[in-house]
Amino acid sequence: MTVITGIGVVTPTGNTTAEHWAATLRAESALARVRRFDPSGYRCQVAGEAPAFDPAEHLPSRLIPQTDHMTKLALIAAKAALADAGIDPADLPRYGAGVVTAATGGGYEFGQRELQKMWALGPEHVSAYQSFAWFYAVNTGQISIRHGLRGPGGVAVADQSGALQAVAMARRQLRKGTPVMLTGAVDSALCPWGWVAMQVSGELSPRPEPDRAYRPFDADAQGWVPGEGGAILVLENDTTKPHYAHIAGHASTYGEALVDAIRLCLVDADVAPEDVGVVFADGAGVPSRDAVEAAAITAVFGPAGVPVTVPKTMTGRLLSGGAAVDLATAALALRHQVIPPTVNVTRPVPELDLVLDRPRPGSIGSALVLSSGPGGFHEAVLLTRPKECMTC
Amino acid sequence: MLTLDALKNTMRECAGEDEAIDLDGDIADTPFADLGYDSLALLETAARIERAYSVKLDDTVTDARTPRAFIAIVNAALPTATVPA
């Protein structure tokens, strides 16, 4: 059985797992008007920016000039995840640990800066590090090099649902014999280039008020807002070691069939719908996509048949990082037996039991995490509580 | 002309430095690989030096294995007027 033994989180609500979890339980939103660049004139002006930090305090100086902002965040999360799992990769066999991350595109901010230099000053001004810093595989590569993780490597590029695919890819490597896999996603596109690229989806919210811009499953839903950050998880097959949760099931579908992803995931986990304690919904905030998701949840669990939450209402949608953070948050919810809340939703759709504004304690045996990307990617992962903790 | 100190400063600025290595020691003949610099770090350094010294370097500059070899290639490419007799 694949288990989560380590978690590293960097989100707009905190650049450590503890800060993120505490802010999430306080229902503290980090959404605000964009500060990283001037958002005037763009359709969407609200974002969830990761807390400012000094890279020199967290990263070796060799890595600073060669990394985009989102890779710096990913390296911080990966180191925290390994420490949390109590793993020193030097103690592992040479090919004993691998990395699979997800990405939507790569290092947009770095890429924009270097492309601007190319057109304004000439190609000789472009950094040699552009060759990989804006590449979608860069986080997998940098995490692997920094920690000497020579096992299987990979990247899932599936827009906002990639992180759960990455987890599934990592689980396959564990089943094939690699003892430790780092997986998840950390992402950012908070620069004008990335912003315009996201804007053409037509899904970004035009509302300038941070508390009204992103309201999934609300009668007032008008789209989503981007955020930056993500989570890196350490997965292992070792069930005797302390761990947060089992990765009990996964399914992936393409097209309109989110409901099939949920059903197949429960079959993979061998868990009945009535034993699912909470659903971390994708919560696109786009009325048509919310309707599909609400219908799929209702088809499997019945009307208001399971608590549903969208903690990413506090961070914005972290591109490929969002579902990774949902997995981390779901694992923490299982450990602490409390469902984190959804914020800013005032007129929820009646068919869902949304956990609003404050955490809801309860007996939670398993948590379903859903994730969808534009174009029809659907992913579902079911986490279950470690057996030895069922009564604690 | 390019000095060892100027090369070290350029490398620190554009490629950082390995915490485990003392660049201020006697490193003229230490291979770049042992100093923690890979070929991309050399490529980045060469580009900076090209701009700072208004010099065009041959692609073979990144084949230099040590700071001494790198400096020799750069100084050979500089106009002789800038090289003291």
Tab-separated table of C-alpha atoms in Angstrom:
chain	number	residue	atom	x	y	z
A	1	MET	CA	0.000	0.000	0.000
A	2	THR	CA	1.332	3.418	-0.963
A	3	VAL	CA	1.467	5.867	1.907
A	4	ILE	CA	2.250	9.559	2.342
A	5	THR	CA	5.170	9.876	4.768
A	6	GLY	CA	6.220	13.462	4.142
A	7	ILE	CA	4.559	16.729	3.140
A	8	GLY	CA	6.082	20.034	2.019
A	9	VAL	CA	3.668	22.859	1.284
A	10	VAL	CA	4.236	26.358	-0.089
A	11	THR	CA	1.019	28.275	-0.707
A	12	PRO	CA	-0.262	31.853	-0.568
A	13	THR	CA	-1.467	31.080	2.967
A	14	GLY	CA	1.963	30.011	4.215
A	15	ASN	CA	5.378	28.855	3.072
A	16	THR	CA	5.446	25.955	5.503
A	17	THR	CA	2.977	23.111	6.014
A	18	ALA	CA	2.227	24.294	9.562
A	19	GLU	CA	1.515	27.881	8.488
A	20	HIS	CA	-0.652	26.718	5.601
A	21	TRP	CA	-2.687	24.367	7.791
A	22	ALA	CA	-3.161	26.928	10.578
A	23	ALA	CA	-4.283	29.633	8.145
A	24	THR	CA	-6.608	27.164	6.428
A	25	LEU	CA	-8.322	26.295	9.711
A	26	ARG	CA	-8.648	30.009	10.489
A	27	ALA	CA	-10.432	30.376	7.122
A	28	GLU	CA	-7.927	33.075	6.229
A	29	SER	CA	-7.942	33.990	2.545
A	30	ALA	CA	-4.730	35.144	0.892
A	31	LEU	CA	-6.432	36.483	-2.225
A	32	ALA	CA	-5.611	40.116	-2.991
A	33	ARG	CA	-5.062	42.505	-5.870
A	34	VAL	CA	-1.978	41.407	-7.839
A	35	ARG	CA	1.222	42.982	-6.459
A	36	ARG	CA	3.860	41.166	-8.537
A	37	PHE	CA	3.052	43.306	-11.590
A	38	ASP	CA	0.532	46.004	-12.440
A	39	PRO	CA	-2.730	44.167	-13.237
A	40	SER	CA	-4.552	47.291	-14.507
A	41	GLY	CA	-6.016	46.661	-17.885
A	42	TYR	CA	-6.300	42.892	-17.498
A	43	ARG	CA	-9.607	41.100	-17.171
A	44	CYS	CA	-8.575	39.496	-13.875
A	45	GLN	CA	-6.813	41.535	-11.176
A	46	VAL	CA	-6.868	39.218	-8.176
A	47	ALA	CA	-4.391	36.483	-7.294
A	48	GLY	CA	-3.033	34.388	-4.474
A	49	GLU	CA	0.671	35.242	-4.220
A	50	ALA	CA	3.051	33.150	-2.138
A	51	PRO	CA	4.478	35.022	0.874
A	52	ALA	CA	7.676	36.906	-0.019
A	53	PHE	CA	10.894	35.161	1.022
A	54	ASP	CA	14.633	35.647	0.658
A	55	PRO	CA	15.880	32.898	-1.697
A	56	ALA	CA	19.369	33.123	-0.175
A	57	GLU	CA	17.973	31.891	3.139
A	58	HIS	CA	16.515	28.774	1.549
A	59	LEU	CA	18.626	27.835	-1.462
A	60	PRO	CA	22.285	27.327	-2.370
A	61	SER	CA	23.566	30.312	-4.339
A	62	ARG	CA	24.339	28.107	-7.371
A	63	LEU	CA	20.596	27.489	-7.763
A	64	ILE	CA	19.360	31.065	-7.457
A	65	PRO	CA	20.362	32.514	-10.878
A	66	GLN	CA	19.177	29.406	-12.721
A	67	THR	CA	15.655	29.030	-11.301
A	68	ASP	CA	12.269	30.579	-11.892
A	69	HIS	CA	10.234	31.675	-8.875
A	70	MET	CA	8.078	28.545	-9.039
A	71	THR	CA	11.147	26.280	-9.055
A	72	LYS	CA	12.492	28.057	-5.968
A	73	LEU	CA	9.155	27.356	-4.279
A	74	ALA	CA	9.283	23.721	-5.453
A	75	LEU	CA	12.801	23.253	-4.061
A	76	ILE	CA	11.693	24.639	-0.685
A	77	ALA	CA	8.677	22.289	-0.644
A	78	ALA	CA	10.741	19.246	-1.678
A	79	LYS	CA	13.340	19.790	1.025
A	80	ALA	CA	10.607	20.220	3.640
A	81	ALA	CA	8.866	17.038	2.449
A	82	LEU	CA	12.042	14.945	2.723
A	83	ALA	CA	12.750	16.339	6.201
A	84	ASP	CA	9.159	15.643	7.245
A	85	ALA	CA	9.527	12.032	6.086
A	86	GLY	CA	12.820	11.734	7.950
A	87	ILE	CA	14.620	10.733	4.769
A	88	ASP	CA	18.212	11.506	3.898
A	89	PRO	CA	18.536	10.410	0.253
A	90	ALA	CA	22.229	9.633	0.879
A	91	ASP	CA	21.069	6.666	2.997
A	92	LEU	CA	19.049	5.173	0.124
A	93	PRO	CA	20.238	2.808	-2.617
A	94	ARG	CA	21.644	4.620	-5.679
A	95	TYR	CA	18.368	4.377	-7.630
A	96	GLY	CA	16.148	4.189	-4.534
A	97	ALA	CA	14.274	7.460	-4.908
A	98	GLY	CA	12.681	9.178	-7.887
A	99	VAL	CA	10.663	12.284	-8.701
A	100	VAL	CA	7.470	12.835	-10.694
A	101	THR	CA	5.992	16.329	-10.690
A	102	ALA	CA	3.299	18.046	-12.705
A	103	ALA	CA	3.458	21.346	-14.546
A	104	THR	CA	1.209	23.473	-16.688
A	105	GLY	CA	3.999	25.123	-18.637
A	106	GLY	CA	7.208	25.852	-16.781
A	107	GLY	CA	9.005	28.943	-15.520
A	108	TYR	CA	6.923	31.696	-17.088
A	109	GLU	CA	8.411	34.657	-15.218
A	110	PHE	CA	12.001	33.618	-16.038
A	111	GLY	CA	10.960	32.935	-19.636
A	112	GLN	CA	9.299	36.306	-20.075
A	113	ARG	CA	12.349	38.155	-18.716
A	114	GLU	CA	14.757	36.371	-21.033
A	115	LEU	CA	12.503	36.699	-24.092
A	116	GLN	CA	12.253	40.426	-23.392
A	117	LYS	CA	16.059	40.616	-23.280
A	118	MET	CA	16.271	38.734	-26.550
A	119	TRP	CA	13.990	41.134	-28.408
A	120	ALA	CA	15.186	44.327	-26.684
A	121	LEU	CA	18.945	43.686	-26.437
A	122	GLY	CA	19.759	40.701	-28.615
A	123	PRO	CA	20.232	36.949	-28.213
A	124	GLU	CA	23.663	37.316	-26.566
A	125	HIS	CA	21.876	38.816	-23.547
A	126	VAL	CA	19.710	35.740	-22.952
A	127	SER	CA	20.698	33.640	-19.945
A	128	ALA	CA	22.130	30.215	-20.715
A	129	TYR	CA	19.828	28.953	-17.955
A	130	GLN	CA	16.815	29.820	-20.097
A	131	SER	CA	17.570	26.473	-21.766
A	132	PHE	CA	15.886	24.658	-18.877
A	133	ALA	CA	14.507	27.256	-16.443
A	134	TRP	CA	11.286	27.710	-18.417
A	135	PHE	CA	10.955	24.030	-19.327
A	136	TYR	CA	7.961	22.103	-17.942
A	137	ALA	CA	10.247	19.353	-16.604
A	138	VAL	CA	12.450	21.764	-14.659
A	139	ASN	CA	11.084	21.093	-11.172
A	140	THR	CA	11.518	17.336	-11.507
A	141	GLY	CA	15.077	17.889	-12.720
A	142	GLN	CA	16.124	20.423	-10.103
A	143	ILE	CA	14.638	18.436	-7.198
A	144	SER	CA	16.302	15.290	-8.483
A	145	ILE	CA	19.730	16.926	-8.930
A	146	ARG	CA	19.690	18.784	-5.617
A	147	HIS	CA	18.877	15.697	-3.564
A	148	GLY	CA	20.614	13.074	-5.702
A	149	LEU	CA	17.380	11.244	-6.524
A	150	ARG	CA	18.490	9.000	-9.396
A	151	GLY	CA	15.428	6.747	-9.539
A	152	PRO	CA	12.578	7.073	-12.044
A	153	GLY	CA	11.760	10.621	-13.129
A	154	GLY	CA	8.778	12.041	-14.953
A	155	VAL	CA	6.448	14.958	-15.508
A	156	ALA	CA	2.688	15.065	-16.001
A	157	VAL	CA	1.527	17.956	-18.162
A	158	ALA	CA	-2.247	17.952	-17.889
A	159	ASP	CA	-3.055	21.506	-16.948
A	160	GLN	CA	-4.710	21.799	-13.538
A	161	SER	CA	-5.264	18.069	-13.068
A	162	GLY	CA	-1.624	17.071	-13.541
A	163	ALA	CA	-0.694	16.662	-9.873
A	164	LEU	CA	-3.012	13.701	-9.321
A	165	GLN	CA	-1.682	12.056	-12.485
A	166	ALA	CA	1.823	12.585	-11.141
A	167	VAL	CA	0.798	10.852	-7.907
A	168	ALA	CA	-0.538	7.927	-9.914
A	169	MET	CA	2.705	7.742	-11.913
A	170	ALA	CA	4.697	7.783	-8.672
A	171	ARG	CA	2.501	5.039	-7.215
A	172	ARG	CA	3.239	2.863	-10.248
A	173	GLN	CA	6.981	3.296	-9.682
A	174	LEU	CA	6.587	2.312	-6.024
A	175	ARG	CA	4.691	-0.816	-7.054
A	176	LYS	CA	7.499	-1.650	-9.474
A	177	GLY	CA	10.005	-1.536	-6.640
A	178	THR	CA	11.382	1.985	-6.148
A	179	PRO	CA	11.206	2.487	-2.364
A	180	VAL	CA	10.728	6.286	-2.257
A	181	MET	CA	9.046	8.693	-4.684
A	182	LEU	CA	8.662	12.474	-4.427
A	183	THR	CA	5.615	13.741	-6.231
A	184	GLY	CA	3.117	16.592	-6.454
A	185	ALA	CA	3.426	19.966	-8.136
A	186	VAL	CA	4.418	23.552	-7.478
A	187	ASP	CA	3.448	26.112	-10.079
A	188	SER	CA	3.214	29.824	-10.831
A	189	ALA	CA	2.504	32.005	-13.836
A	190	LEU	CA	2.273	35.352	-12.063
A	191	CYS	CA	3.792	37.549	-14.738
A	192	PRO	CA	2.113	39.424	-17.609
A	193	TRP	CA	2.951	36.672	-20.102
A	194	GLY	CA	1.466	33.916	-17.942
A	195	TRP	CA	-1.462	36.140	-17.043
A	196	VAL	CA	-2.415	36.757	-20.677
A	197	ALA	CA	-2.065	33.055	-21.449
A	198	MET	CA	-4.465	32.203	-18.621
A	199	GLN	CA	-6.819	34.998	-19.573
A	200	VAL	CA	-7.513	33.607	-23.037
A	201	SER	CA	-9.228	30.630	-21.401
A	202	GLY	CA	-12.100	33.046	-20.735
A	203	GLU	CA	-12.446	31.430	-17.308
A	204	LEU	CA	-10.701	34.033	-15.139
A	205	SER	CA	-12.957	36.086	-12.895
A	206	PRO	CA	-13.475	39.736	-13.840
A	207	ARG	CA	-14.455	40.732	-10.284
A	208	PRO	CA	-11.873	43.050	-8.668
A	209	GLU	CA	-12.998	42.376	-5.058
A	210	PRO	CA	-10.750	39.659	-3.542
A	211	ASP	CA	-13.636	38.242	-1.487
A	212	ARG	CA	-15.985	38.029	-4.467
A	213	ALA	CA	-13.690	37.023	-7.316
A	214	TYR	CA	-13.649	33.235	-6.787
A	215	ARG	CA	-16.853	31.660	-5.529
A	216	PRO	CA	-17.179	28.056	-6.679
A	217	PHE	CA	-20.618	26.451	-6.325
A	218	ASP	CA	-22.121	29.878	-5.632
A	219	ALA	CA	-25.022	31.465	-7.509
A	220	ASP	CA	-22.605	34.376	-8.027
A	221	ALA	CA	-19.735	32.269	-9.492
A	222	GLN	CA	-18.003	34.147	-12.326
A	223	GLY	CA	-14.754	32.293	-12.829
A	224	TRP	CA	-11.549	31.586	-10.947
A	225	VAL	CA	-8.439	33.459	-9.885
A	226	PRO	CA	-4.882	32.155	-10.227
A	227	GLY	CA	-2.543	31.555	-7.350
A	228	GLU	CA	0.957	30.188	-6.982
A	229	GLY	CA	2.522	27.438	-4.928
A	230	GLY	CA	1.866	23.776	-4.429
A	231	ALA	CA	2.953	20.751	-2.470
A	232	ILE	CA	5.524	18.002	-2.730
A	233	LEU	CA	4.699	14.682	-1.088
A	234	VAL	CA	6.960	11.791	-0.162
A	235	LEU	CA	5.353	8.457	-1.000
A	236	GLU	CA	6.605	5.100	0.261
A	237	ASN	CA	5.403	1.515	0.418
A	238	ASP	CA	6.513	1.159	4.006
A	239	THR	CA	3.392	0.936	6.152
A	240	THR	CA	5.118	0.460	9.501
A	241	LYS	CA	6.597	3.937	9.442
A	242	PRO	CA	4.447	6.842	10.724
A	243	HIS	CA	2.406	8.235	7.851
A	244	TYR	CA	-0.399	10.645	7.097
A	245	ALA	CA	-2.611	8.564	4.836
A	246	HIS	CA	-2.814	5.762	2.306
A	247	ILE	CA	-3.149	6.549	-1.379
A	248	ALA	CA	-5.970	4.024	-1.565
A	249	GLY	CA	-7.351	4.732	-5.024
A	250	HIS	CA	-6.879	6.685	-8.227
A	251	ALA	CA	-8.699	7.057	-11.506
A	252	SER	CA	-8.311	9.259	-14.512
A	253	THR	CA	-10.846	9.949	-17.254
A	254	TYR	CA	-11.024	12.235	-20.227
A	255	GLY	CA	-14.105	13.958	-21.593
A	256	GLU	CA	-17.362	14.640	-19.805
A	257	ALA	CA	-17.135	11.717	-17.440
A	258	LEU	CA	-15.980	13.130	-14.093
A	259	VAL	CA	-18.536	10.835	-12.486
A	260	ASP	CA	-16.687	7.840	-13.947
A	261	ALA	CA	-13.416	9.050	-12.437
A	262	ILE	CA	-15.089	9.148	-8.996
A	263	ARG	CA	-16.641	5.681	-9.398
A	264	LEU	CA	-13.468	4.076	-10.764
A	265	CYS	CA	-11.415	5.640	-7.980
A	266	LEU	CA	-13.721	4.156	-5.322
A	267	VAL	CA	-13.517	0.763	-7.048
A	268	ASP	CA	-9.715	1.009	-7.136
A	269	ALA	CA	-9.723	1.807	-3.405
A	270	ASP	CA	-12.442	-0.760	-2.609
A	271	VAL	CA	-14.251	1.885	-0.566
A	272	ALA	CA	-18.033	2.403	-0.653
A	273	PRO	CA	-19.426	5.915	-1.212
A	274	GLU	CA	-20.939	5.953	2.301
A	275	ASP	CA	-17.436	5.477	3.769
A	276	VAL	CA	-16.073	8.643	2.156
A	277	GLY	CA	-15.865	11.357	4.825
A	278	VAL	CA	-15.198	14.409	2.681
A	279	VAL	CA	-14.788	15.475	-0.941
A	280	PHE	CA	-12.164	18.090	-1.806
A	281	ALA	CA	-13.863	19.383	-4.947
A	282	ASP	CA	-12.072	20.886	-7.910
A	283	GLY	CA	-14.364	23.946	-7.663
A	284	ALA	CA	-13.567	25.645	-10.945
A	285	GLY	CA	-15.823	28.589	-10.132
A	286	VAL	CA	-17.029	28.490	-13.753
A	287	PRO	CA	-20.798	27.859	-13.561
A	288	SER	CA	-20.914	25.218	-16.311
A	289	ARG	CA	-17.966	23.267	-14.850
A	290	ASP	CA	-19.292	23.596	-11.296
A	291	ALA	CA	-22.614	22.166	-12.500
A	292	VAL	CA	-20.872	19.115	-14.002
A	293	GLU	CA	-18.921	18.543	-10.792
A	294	ALA	CA	-21.941	19.013	-8.495
A	295	ALA	CA	-23.939	16.583	-10.645
A	296	ALA	CA	-21.129	13.997	-10.538
A	297	ILE	CA	-20.762	14.243	-6.745
A	298	THR	CA	-24.530	14.023	-6.302
A	299	ALA	CA	-24.794	11.040	-8.671
A	300	VAL	CA	-22.362	9.037	-6.533
A	301	PHE	CA	-23.126	10.269	-3.003
A	302	GLY	CA	-26.741	11.503	-3.294
A	303	PRO	CA	-27.996	15.060	-2.729
A	304	ALA	CA	-25.993	16.668	0.088
A	305	GLY	CA	-24.787	13.122	0.783
A	306	VAL	CA	-21.179	13.936	1.685
A	307	PRO	CA	-19.396	17.006	3.080
A	308	VAL	CA	-17.721	18.940	0.245
A	309	THR	CA	-15.033	21.582	0.610
A	310	VAL	CA	-12.913	23.867	-1.592
A	311	PRO	CA	-10.084	25.245	0.584
A	312	LYS	CA	-8.474	26.641	-2.569
A	313	THR	CA	-10.997	29.492	-2.245
A	314	MET	CA	-8.327	30.883	0.142
A	315	THR	CA	-5.365	30.534	-2.231
A	316	GLY	CA	-6.766	30.757	-5.730
A	317	ARG	CA	-6.184	27.945	-8.198
A	318	LEU	CA	-2.489	27.071	-8.130
A	319	LEU	CA	-2.467	25.687	-11.686
A	320	SER	CA	-0.907	22.216	-11.464
A	321	GLY	CA	-0.067	22.858	-7.780
A	322	GLY	CA	-3.687	23.112	-6.620
A	323	ALA	CA	-4.553	19.422	-6.510
A	324	ALA	CA	-1.227	18.655	-4.806
A	325	VAL	CA	-2.106	21.109	-2.041
A	326	ASP	CA	-5.583	19.576	-1.811
A	327	LEU	CA	-3.955	16.159	-1.290
A	328	ALA	CA	-1.686	17.570	1.416
A	329	THR	CA	-4.602	19.361	3.073
A	330	ALA	CA	-6.759	16.214	2.842
A	331	ALA	CA	-3.979	14.187	4.470
A	332	LEU	CA	-3.814	16.753	7.289
A	333	ALA	CA	-7.622	16.652	7.575
A	334	LEU	CA	-7.430	12.870	8.085
A	335	ARG	CA	-4.675	13.234	10.675
A	336	HIS	CA	-6.483	15.964	12.628
A	337	GLN	CA	-10.030	14.695	11.957
A	338	VAL	CA	-11.341	18.041	10.837
A	339	ILE	CA	-12.611	19.271	7.468
A	340	PRO	CA	-11.115	22.625	6.428
A	341	PRO	CA	-13.594	25.190	5.183
A	342	THR	CA	-14.567	26.873	1.924
A	343	VAL	CA	-14.627	30.684	2.109
A	344	ASN	CA	-16.419	33.538	0.332
A	345	VAL	CA	-19.334	31.374	-0.810
A	346	THR	CA	-22.563	33.006	0.361
A	347	ARG	CA	-25.224	31.430	-1.872
A	348	PRO	CA	-24.152	27.787	-2.257
A	349	VAL	CA	-25.897	25.431	-4.668
A	350	PRO	CA	-28.443	23.448	-2.638
A	351	GLU	CA	-27.449	19.961	-3.832
A	352	LEU	CA	-24.047	20.025	-2.079
A	353	ASP	CA	-23.252	19.957	1.658
A	354	LEU	CA	-20.515	22.592	1.436
A	355	VAL	CA	-18.393	23.090	4.554
A	356	LEU	CA	-18.485	26.875	4.800
A	357	ASP	CA	-16.471	29.453	6.735
A	358	ARG	CA	-15.329	27.332	9.680
A	359	PRO	CA	-13.743	23.904	10.038
A	360	ARG	CA	-16.056	20.977	10.697
A	361	PRO	CA	-14.705	18.313	13.084
A	362	GLY	CA	-15.837	14.773	12.502
A	363	SER	CA	-14.893	11.152	12.164
A	364	ILE	CA	-13.236	11.081	8.735
A	365	GLY	CA	-12.032	7.731	7.471
A	366	SER	CA	-11.265	8.767	3.917
A	367	ALA	CA	-11.042	11.838	1.724
A	368	LEU	CA	-11.703	12.068	-2.008
A	369	VAL	CA	-9.721	14.688	-3.939
A	370	LEU	CA	-11.042	15.741	-7.356
A	371	SER	CA	-9.253	17.721	-10.003
A	372	SER	CA	-10.204	18.813	-13.492
A	373	GLY	CA	-8.345	20.638	-16.197
A	374	PRO	CA	-9.894	22.614	-19.024
A	375	GLY	CA	-10.488	20.426	-22.055
A	376	GLY	CA	-11.727	17.387	-20.164
A	377	PHE	CA	-9.023	16.011	-17.892
A	378	HIS	CA	-10.570	14.518	-14.748
A	379	GLU	CA	-8.694	12.932	-11.867
A	380	ALA	CA	-9.717	11.442	-8.567
A	381	VAL	CA	-7.570	10.202	-5.672
A	382	LEU	CA	-8.892	8.622	-2.494
A	383	LEU	CA	-6.887	8.933	0.712
A	384	THR	CA	-7.675	6.702	3.683
A	385	ARG	CA	-6.648	7.084	7.286
A	386	PRO	CA	-3.894	4.819	8.564
A	387	LYS	CA	-5.493	1.732	10.129
A	388	GLU	CA	-3.622	2.044	13.415
A	389	CYS	CA	-5.154	5.485	13.870
A	390	MET	CA	-8.764	4.445	13.269
A	391	THR	CA	-9.477	4.596	16.977
A	392	CYS	CA	-7.021	7.294	18.048
B	1	MET	CA	42.609	41.972	-19.604
B	2	LEU	CA	40.657	39.430	-17.608
B	3	THR	CA	42.078	38.646	-14.155
B	4	LEU	CA	41.322	35.686	-11.917
B	5	ASP	CA	39.517	37.988	-9.462
B	6	ALA	CA	37.350	39.445	-12.218
B	7	LEU	CA	36.488	35.928	-13.423
B	8	LYS	CA	35.578	34.828	-9.904
B	9	ASN	CA	33.363	37.867	-9.387
B	10	THR	CA	31.591	37.262	-12.671
B	11	MET	CA	30.989	33.612	-11.835
B	12	ARG	CA	29.678	34.429	-8.378
B	13	GLU	CA	27.298	36.960	-9.866
B	14	CYS	CA	25.905	34.946	-12.743
B	15	ALA	CA	26.174	31.370	-11.496
B	16	GLY	CA	26.469	31.559	-7.712
B	17	GLU	CA	29.054	29.555	-5.806
B	18	ASP	CA	29.177	26.192	-4.140
B	19	GLU	CA	29.030	26.683	-0.365
B	20	ALA	CA	31.551	23.873	0.158
B	21	ILE	CA	34.264	25.498	-1.956
B	22	ASP	CA	36.496	28.464	-1.171
B	23	LEU	CA	36.816	30.409	-4.409
B	24	ASP	CA	39.283	32.749	-2.717
B	25	GLY	CA	41.845	29.988	-2.390
B	26	ASP	CA	44.412	29.128	-5.047
B	27	ILE	CA	42.014	27.910	-7.720
B	28	ALA	CA	43.650	28.943	-11.028
B	29	ASP	CA	44.407	25.321	-11.882
B	30	THR	CA	41.441	23.691	-10.146
B	31	PRO	CA	39.066	22.135	-12.686
B	32	PHE	CA	35.739	23.964	-12.965
B	33	ALA	CA	33.989	20.668	-12.240
B	34	ASP	CA	35.701	20.556	-8.833
B	35	LEU	CA	34.655	24.164	-8.223
B	36	GLY	CA	31.007	23.191	-8.696
B	37	TYR	CA	30.622	24.795	-12.131
B	38	ASP	CA	29.116	22.913	-15.064
B	39	SER	CA	29.204	23.765	-18.769
B	40	LEU	CA	26.111	25.968	-18.518
B	41	ALA	CA	27.758	28.041	-15.791
B	42	LEU	CA	30.725	28.494	-18.139
B	43	LEU	CA	28.434	29.425	-21.019
B	44	GLU	CA	26.692	32.010	-18.837
B	45	THR	CA	30.034	33.363	-17.638
B	46	ALA	CA	31.376	33.580	-21.198
B	47	ALA	CA	28.312	35.551	-22.285
B	48	ARG	CA	28.766	38.019	-19.410
B	49	ILE	CA	32.425	38.474	-20.234
B	50	GLU	CA	31.671	38.989	-23.918
B	51	ARG	CA	29.342	41.844	-23.007
B	52	ALA	CA	31.554	43.371	-20.295
B	53	TYR	CA	34.757	43.254	-22.407
B	54	SER	CA	33.127	43.813	-25.817
B	55	VAL	CA	34.832	40.683	-27.058
B	56	LYS	CA	33.612	37.812	-29.207
B	57	LEU	CA	34.644	34.449	-27.810
B	58	ASP	CA	34.912	31.247	-29.763
B	59	ASP	CA	32.554	28.411	-28.739
B	60	THR	CA	35.604	26.475	-27.555
B	61	VAL	CA	35.823	28.767	-24.511
B	62	THR	CA	33.435	26.417	-22.698
B	63	ASP	CA	35.917	23.589	-23.277
B	64	ALA	CA	38.334	25.302	-20.886
B	65	ARG	CA	38.785	22.994	-17.921
B	66	THR	CA	40.356	25.456	-15.470
B	67	PRO	CA	40.173	29.177	-14.682
B	68	ARG	CA	43.731	29.603	-16.028
B	69	ALA	CA	42.773	28.070	-19.380
B	70	PHE	CA	39.567	30.133	-19.552
B	71	ILE	CA	41.410	33.385	-18.807
B	72	ALA	CA	44.038	32.583	-21.442
B	73	ILE	CA	41.361	32.100	-24.114
B	74	VAL	CA	39.634	35.364	-23.198
B	75	ASN	CA	42.853	37.391	-23.095
B	76	ALA	CA	44.011	35.957	-26.423
B	77	ALA	CA	40.753	37.206	-27.953
B	78	LEU	CA	41.106	40.739	-26.533
B	79	PRO	CA	42.704	43.428	-28.736
B	80	THR	CA	46.461	43.530	-27.985
B	81	ALA	CA	46.226	47.190	-26.894
B	82	THR	CA	44.395	46.070	-23.747
B	83	VAL	CA	47.031	43.468	-22.851
B	84	PRO	CA	49.973	44.973	-20.981
B	85	ALA	CA	53.357	44.293	-22.633
